Structures are given as C-alpha cells and as structure tokens.
Coordinates of C-alpha atoms in Angstrom, one line a residue:
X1 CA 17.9 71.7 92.0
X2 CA 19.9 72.5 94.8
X3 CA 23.3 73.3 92.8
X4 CA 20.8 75.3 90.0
X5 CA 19.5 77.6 92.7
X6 CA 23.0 78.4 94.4
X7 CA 24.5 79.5 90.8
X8 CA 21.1 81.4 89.5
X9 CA 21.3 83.5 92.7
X10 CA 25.0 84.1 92.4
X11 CA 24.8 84.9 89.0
X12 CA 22.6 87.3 89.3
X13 CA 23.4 88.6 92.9
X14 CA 20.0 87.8 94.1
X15 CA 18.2 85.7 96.8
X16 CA 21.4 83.7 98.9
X17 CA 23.7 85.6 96.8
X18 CA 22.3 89.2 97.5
X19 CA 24.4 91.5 98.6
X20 CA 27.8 89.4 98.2
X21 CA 30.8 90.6 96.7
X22 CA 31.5 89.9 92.7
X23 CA 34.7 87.9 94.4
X24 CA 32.1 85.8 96.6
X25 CA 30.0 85.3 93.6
X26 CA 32.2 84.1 91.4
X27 CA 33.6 81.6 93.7
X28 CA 30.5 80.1 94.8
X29 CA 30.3 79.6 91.2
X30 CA 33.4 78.6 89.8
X31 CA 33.6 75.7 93.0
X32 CA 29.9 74.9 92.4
X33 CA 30.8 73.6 88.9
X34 CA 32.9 71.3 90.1
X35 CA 30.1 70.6 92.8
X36 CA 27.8 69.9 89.8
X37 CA 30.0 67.8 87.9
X38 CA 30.5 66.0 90.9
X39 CA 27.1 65.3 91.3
X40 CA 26.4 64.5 87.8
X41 CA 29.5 61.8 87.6
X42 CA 27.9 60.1 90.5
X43 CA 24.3 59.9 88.7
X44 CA 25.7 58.3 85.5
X45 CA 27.4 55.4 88.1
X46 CA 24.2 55.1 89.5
X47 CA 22.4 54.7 86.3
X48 CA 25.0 52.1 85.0
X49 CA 24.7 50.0 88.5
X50 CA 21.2 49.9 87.6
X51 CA 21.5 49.2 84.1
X52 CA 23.8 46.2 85.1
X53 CA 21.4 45.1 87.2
X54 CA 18.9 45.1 84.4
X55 CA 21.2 43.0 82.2
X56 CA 22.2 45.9 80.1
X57 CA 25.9 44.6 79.5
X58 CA 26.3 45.2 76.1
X59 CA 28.7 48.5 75.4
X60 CA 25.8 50.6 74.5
X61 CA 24.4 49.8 78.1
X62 CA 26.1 49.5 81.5
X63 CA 29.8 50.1 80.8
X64 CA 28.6 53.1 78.2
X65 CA 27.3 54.7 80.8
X66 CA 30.1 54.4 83.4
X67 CA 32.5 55.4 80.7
X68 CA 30.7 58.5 81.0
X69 CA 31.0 58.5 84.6
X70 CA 34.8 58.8 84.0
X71 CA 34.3 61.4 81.1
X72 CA 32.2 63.4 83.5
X73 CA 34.7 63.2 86.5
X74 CA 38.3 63.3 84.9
X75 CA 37.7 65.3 81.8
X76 CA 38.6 65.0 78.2
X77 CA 41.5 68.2 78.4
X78 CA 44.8 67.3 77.3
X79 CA 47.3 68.5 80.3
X80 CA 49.4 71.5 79.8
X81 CA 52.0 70.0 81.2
X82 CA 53.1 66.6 82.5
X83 CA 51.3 63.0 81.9
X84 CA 48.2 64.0 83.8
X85 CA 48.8 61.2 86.5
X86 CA 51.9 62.1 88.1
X87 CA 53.2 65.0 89.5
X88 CA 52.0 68.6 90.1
X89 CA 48.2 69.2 88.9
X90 CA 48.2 70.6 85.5
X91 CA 46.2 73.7 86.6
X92 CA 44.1 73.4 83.1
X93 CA 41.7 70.3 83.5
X94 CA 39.1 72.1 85.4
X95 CA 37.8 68.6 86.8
X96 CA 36.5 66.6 90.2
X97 CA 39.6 64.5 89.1
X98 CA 42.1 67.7 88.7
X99 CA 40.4 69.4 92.1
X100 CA 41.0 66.2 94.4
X101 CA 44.9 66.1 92.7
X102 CA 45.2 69.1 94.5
X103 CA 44.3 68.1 97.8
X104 CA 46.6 65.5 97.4
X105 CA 49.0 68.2 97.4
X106 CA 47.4 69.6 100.3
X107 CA 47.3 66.5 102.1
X108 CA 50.8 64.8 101.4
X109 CA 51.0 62.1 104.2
X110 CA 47.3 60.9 103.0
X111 CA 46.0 58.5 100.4
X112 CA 46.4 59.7 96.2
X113 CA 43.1 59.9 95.4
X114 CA 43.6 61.5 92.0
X115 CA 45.5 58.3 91.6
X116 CA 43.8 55.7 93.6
X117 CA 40.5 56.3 91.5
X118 CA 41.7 55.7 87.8
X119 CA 42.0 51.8 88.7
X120 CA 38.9 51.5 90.7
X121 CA 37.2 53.2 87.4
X122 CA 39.0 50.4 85.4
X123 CA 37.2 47.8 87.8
X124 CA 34.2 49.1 87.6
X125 CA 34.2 49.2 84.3
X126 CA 35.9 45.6 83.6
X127 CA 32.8 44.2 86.0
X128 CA 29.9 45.7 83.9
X129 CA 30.9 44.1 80.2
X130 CA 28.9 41.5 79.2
X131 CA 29.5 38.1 80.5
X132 CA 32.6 39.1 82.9
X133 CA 29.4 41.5 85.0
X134 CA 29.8 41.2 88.9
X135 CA 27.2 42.9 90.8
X136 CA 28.9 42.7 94.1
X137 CA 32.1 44.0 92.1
X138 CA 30.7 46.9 90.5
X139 CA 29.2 48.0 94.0
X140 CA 32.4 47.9 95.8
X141 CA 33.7 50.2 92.9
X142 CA 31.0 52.4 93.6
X143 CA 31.4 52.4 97.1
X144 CA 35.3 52.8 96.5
X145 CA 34.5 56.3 94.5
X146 CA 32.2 57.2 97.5
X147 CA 35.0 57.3 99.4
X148 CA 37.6 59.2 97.3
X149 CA 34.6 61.8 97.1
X150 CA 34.4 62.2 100.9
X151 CA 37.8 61.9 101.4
X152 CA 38.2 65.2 99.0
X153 CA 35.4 66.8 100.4
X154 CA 36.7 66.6 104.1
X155 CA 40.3 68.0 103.0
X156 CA 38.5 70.8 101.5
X157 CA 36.4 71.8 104.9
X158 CA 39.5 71.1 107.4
X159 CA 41.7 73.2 104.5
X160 CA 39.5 76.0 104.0
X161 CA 38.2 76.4 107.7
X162 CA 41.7 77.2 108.7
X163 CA 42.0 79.8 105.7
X164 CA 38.8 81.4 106.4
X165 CA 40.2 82.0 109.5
X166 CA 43.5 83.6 108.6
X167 CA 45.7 84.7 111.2
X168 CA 42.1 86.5 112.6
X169 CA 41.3 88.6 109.7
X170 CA 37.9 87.0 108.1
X171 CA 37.9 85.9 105.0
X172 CA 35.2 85.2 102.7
X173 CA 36.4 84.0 99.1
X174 CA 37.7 80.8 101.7
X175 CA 34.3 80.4 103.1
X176 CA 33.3 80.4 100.2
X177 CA 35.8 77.7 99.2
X178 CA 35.1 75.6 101.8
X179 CA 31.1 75.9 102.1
X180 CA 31.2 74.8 98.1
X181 CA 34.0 72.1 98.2
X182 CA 32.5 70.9 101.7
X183 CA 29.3 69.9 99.3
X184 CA 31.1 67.6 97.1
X185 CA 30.2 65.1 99.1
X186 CA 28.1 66.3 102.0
X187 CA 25.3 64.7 100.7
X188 CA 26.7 61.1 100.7
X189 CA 28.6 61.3 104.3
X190 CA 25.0 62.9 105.5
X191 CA 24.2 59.2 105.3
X192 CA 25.9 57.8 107.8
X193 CA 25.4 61.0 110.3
X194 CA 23.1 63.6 109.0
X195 CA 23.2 65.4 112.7
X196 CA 26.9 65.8 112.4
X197 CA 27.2 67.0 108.5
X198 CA 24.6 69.6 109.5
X199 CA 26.4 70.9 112.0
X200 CA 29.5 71.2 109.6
X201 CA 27.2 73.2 107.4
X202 CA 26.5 75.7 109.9
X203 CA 30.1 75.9 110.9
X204 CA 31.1 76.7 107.2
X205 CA 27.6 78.2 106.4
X206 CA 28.2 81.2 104.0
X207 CA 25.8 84.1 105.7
X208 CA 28.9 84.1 108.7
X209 CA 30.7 87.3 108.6
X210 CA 33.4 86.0 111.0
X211 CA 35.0 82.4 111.9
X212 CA 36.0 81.6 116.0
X213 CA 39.1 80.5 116.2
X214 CA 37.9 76.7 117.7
X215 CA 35.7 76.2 114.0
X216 CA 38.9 74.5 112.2
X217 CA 39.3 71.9 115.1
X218 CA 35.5 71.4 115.6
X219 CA 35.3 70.4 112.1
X220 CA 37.9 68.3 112.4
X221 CA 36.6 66.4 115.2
X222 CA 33.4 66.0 113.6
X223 CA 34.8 65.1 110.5
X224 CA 37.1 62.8 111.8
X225 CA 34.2 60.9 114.3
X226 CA 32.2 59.8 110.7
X227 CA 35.7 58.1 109.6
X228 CA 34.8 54.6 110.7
X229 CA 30.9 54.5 109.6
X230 CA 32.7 56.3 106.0
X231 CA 35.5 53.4 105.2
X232 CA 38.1 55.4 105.9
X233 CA 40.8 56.8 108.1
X234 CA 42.9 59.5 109.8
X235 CA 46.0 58.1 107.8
X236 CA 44.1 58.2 103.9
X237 CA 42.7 61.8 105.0
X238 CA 46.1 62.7 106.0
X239 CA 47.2 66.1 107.6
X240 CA 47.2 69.4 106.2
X241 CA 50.8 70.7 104.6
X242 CA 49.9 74.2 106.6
X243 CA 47.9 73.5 109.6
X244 CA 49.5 75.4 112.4
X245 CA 52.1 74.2 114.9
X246 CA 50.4 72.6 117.8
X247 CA 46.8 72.5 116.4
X248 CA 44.9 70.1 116.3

C-alpha cells in the first residue's frame, strides 16, 4: 500500500506529490516501479519458502513460485545488446536485476551483484524440487538475495546523496533518485536497526529543498555501522567511481 500511495499521488500531482515538478513526478515514479517489482520478487520467495515448508515440491508448488521470483526480478526482455550477464547494462531490461547491474558499474571495487544473484537463484531453486528440498538451504538463498537487495539499495543512497548535493546547487530529480532507490530495501535493513534506517529517511526525505554538505558522509556512516548485523561489508559495498577526492 505504501508503493500504491507514492505513485497515485505522483501521478496525479496530489497529496506527497503536490506541488512537485513533472521531472520529480516522473522519477518518483519511474524508480518506484522498480521499488514495486522489488517488493513483489521478494513476496513470491516468501510464498515458495512457505510452500516448501508445506511440502509443496512438486513444479506447480514451491520451485513454480520461485521461478517467478526470478521472472519478477530479472525480467523476460531480450538484451539489446550483449549476453545480458557480462558487460555494460543493456539499458533496455527495465529490471531490479538490470538497476543493481548498474551500481555495479557505480561501485567497481565491490561485489557483482547482477552476477552473484543468478547462481544463488539456481540454489534456491535446485533446493525446493521435490525430494532434493533443503529448508535450511533455501533459507540461506533467501537470506543471500536479502543481501544483494541491501547491498543495491545502499549504493543507491551513498550515490545519489552525493548527486543531490552537486557541487552546492540542489538537486531534486537525485533526491528523488535516491529517496526511491534507498526503499528497495529499507524495509528489510529496518530489521536489524529501525532507529538508523529512519534516520537515513529523513536525510534523503523528499519534502528537503536543500542537502548540507555532511548528508553524503552521514549516510555513509550510518549505512556502513548496519554492515555487520546485514552480512555484509565495506569491500562487497565497494566505493563509489565519483566520490570526491578526500571524502569520506
């Protein structure tokens, strides 16, 4: 209800939205589709964890609905150019999958994401067929896509802090960015520190008509405090290509 409410508004320039440039509009709502697909990849892996769990193994059952999963969070858009797996983003997929390939490109020095989550689909998938089904197996692949999620969505606040910023000048199409990409995954790092991804929200929140100079590195710092209780690391977040010289 939360994504519905954001693009109603925005599509018709009301409540949240009121009184927000056509260019703010539209990228609340071009990011928050990815938002919702997002969301919606990580509800059919919670529905086949549960329909493992309820001995629904069969193809029709479990795996069926973690297929969709993948559907849902790669897409089913032949690349324009390249294999889809290697190099540059395509530019046409219009997925989760394609949006975290480009933070990879963002991030160089970190963990492929856009990579590192086709096998951990695979698993998944291999662990909720009939009699090969591992509980503890399929969890970890869940947990595993947890990760890439918030991994993606951190890139996307330290990235688009910094570009919101500018070189002074306020800009809001990149708070825009950033408050919508932020929310990829906000929800699931809210569980190990709800205080702290709260406070990120207000630092990106998108009624601001200007950004301090210390937000970037504050959200870093808070970002980067929730690493440990997350699963994951400085080194598989990586450093942004175009974070200034000396910054943090």
């Amino acid at each position: 209800a939360v994504w519905e409410d954001i693009m109603i508004a925005c599509f018709g320039g009301s409540g949240t939205c009121s009184g927000k440039s056509d260019t703010f509009r539209k990228t609340i709502i071009n990011k928050g589709c990815i938002g919702m697909v997002t969301a919606y990849t990580t509800y059919e892996m919670g529905g086949a964890v549960w329909k493992g769990a309820d001995g629904q193994t069969s193809d029709v059952g479990a795996p069926y609905a973690w297929d969709e999963a993948a559907a849902f969070y790669i897409g089913n858009i032949q690349p324009v150019v390249g294999d889809g797996y290697t190099g540059s983003a395509p530019g046409n997929l219009y997925s989760p999958y394609e949006f975290n390939w480009k933070r990879d490109k963002d991030f160089l020095g970190g963990t492929a994401i856009h990579t590192a989550a086709i096998p951990i689909m695979n698993y998944g998938l291999i662990n909720l067929r009939g009699s090969a089904y591992n509980a503890a197996n399929v969890q970890s692949a869940q947990t595993a896509m947890y990760k890439i999620f918030s991994i993606a969505a951190i890139r996307a606040a330290i990235k688009y802090s910094w570009k919101a910023l500018g070189d002074g000048t306020f800009n809001e199409e990149y708070l825009a960015e950033g408050w919508a990409y932020w929310r990829l995954a906000s929800g699931y790092i809210s569980t190990v520190n709800k205080a702290t991804v709260q406070e990120i929200d207000a630092l990106l929140d998108w009624s601001l008509t200007s950004i301090p100079a210390t937000t970037p590195c504050e959200i870093k710092t808070k970002v980067e405090s929730m690493y440990k209780a997350l699963g994951i690391s400085c080194a598989m977040v990586g450093v942004w290509n175009d974070a200034p010289a000396g910054s943090c």
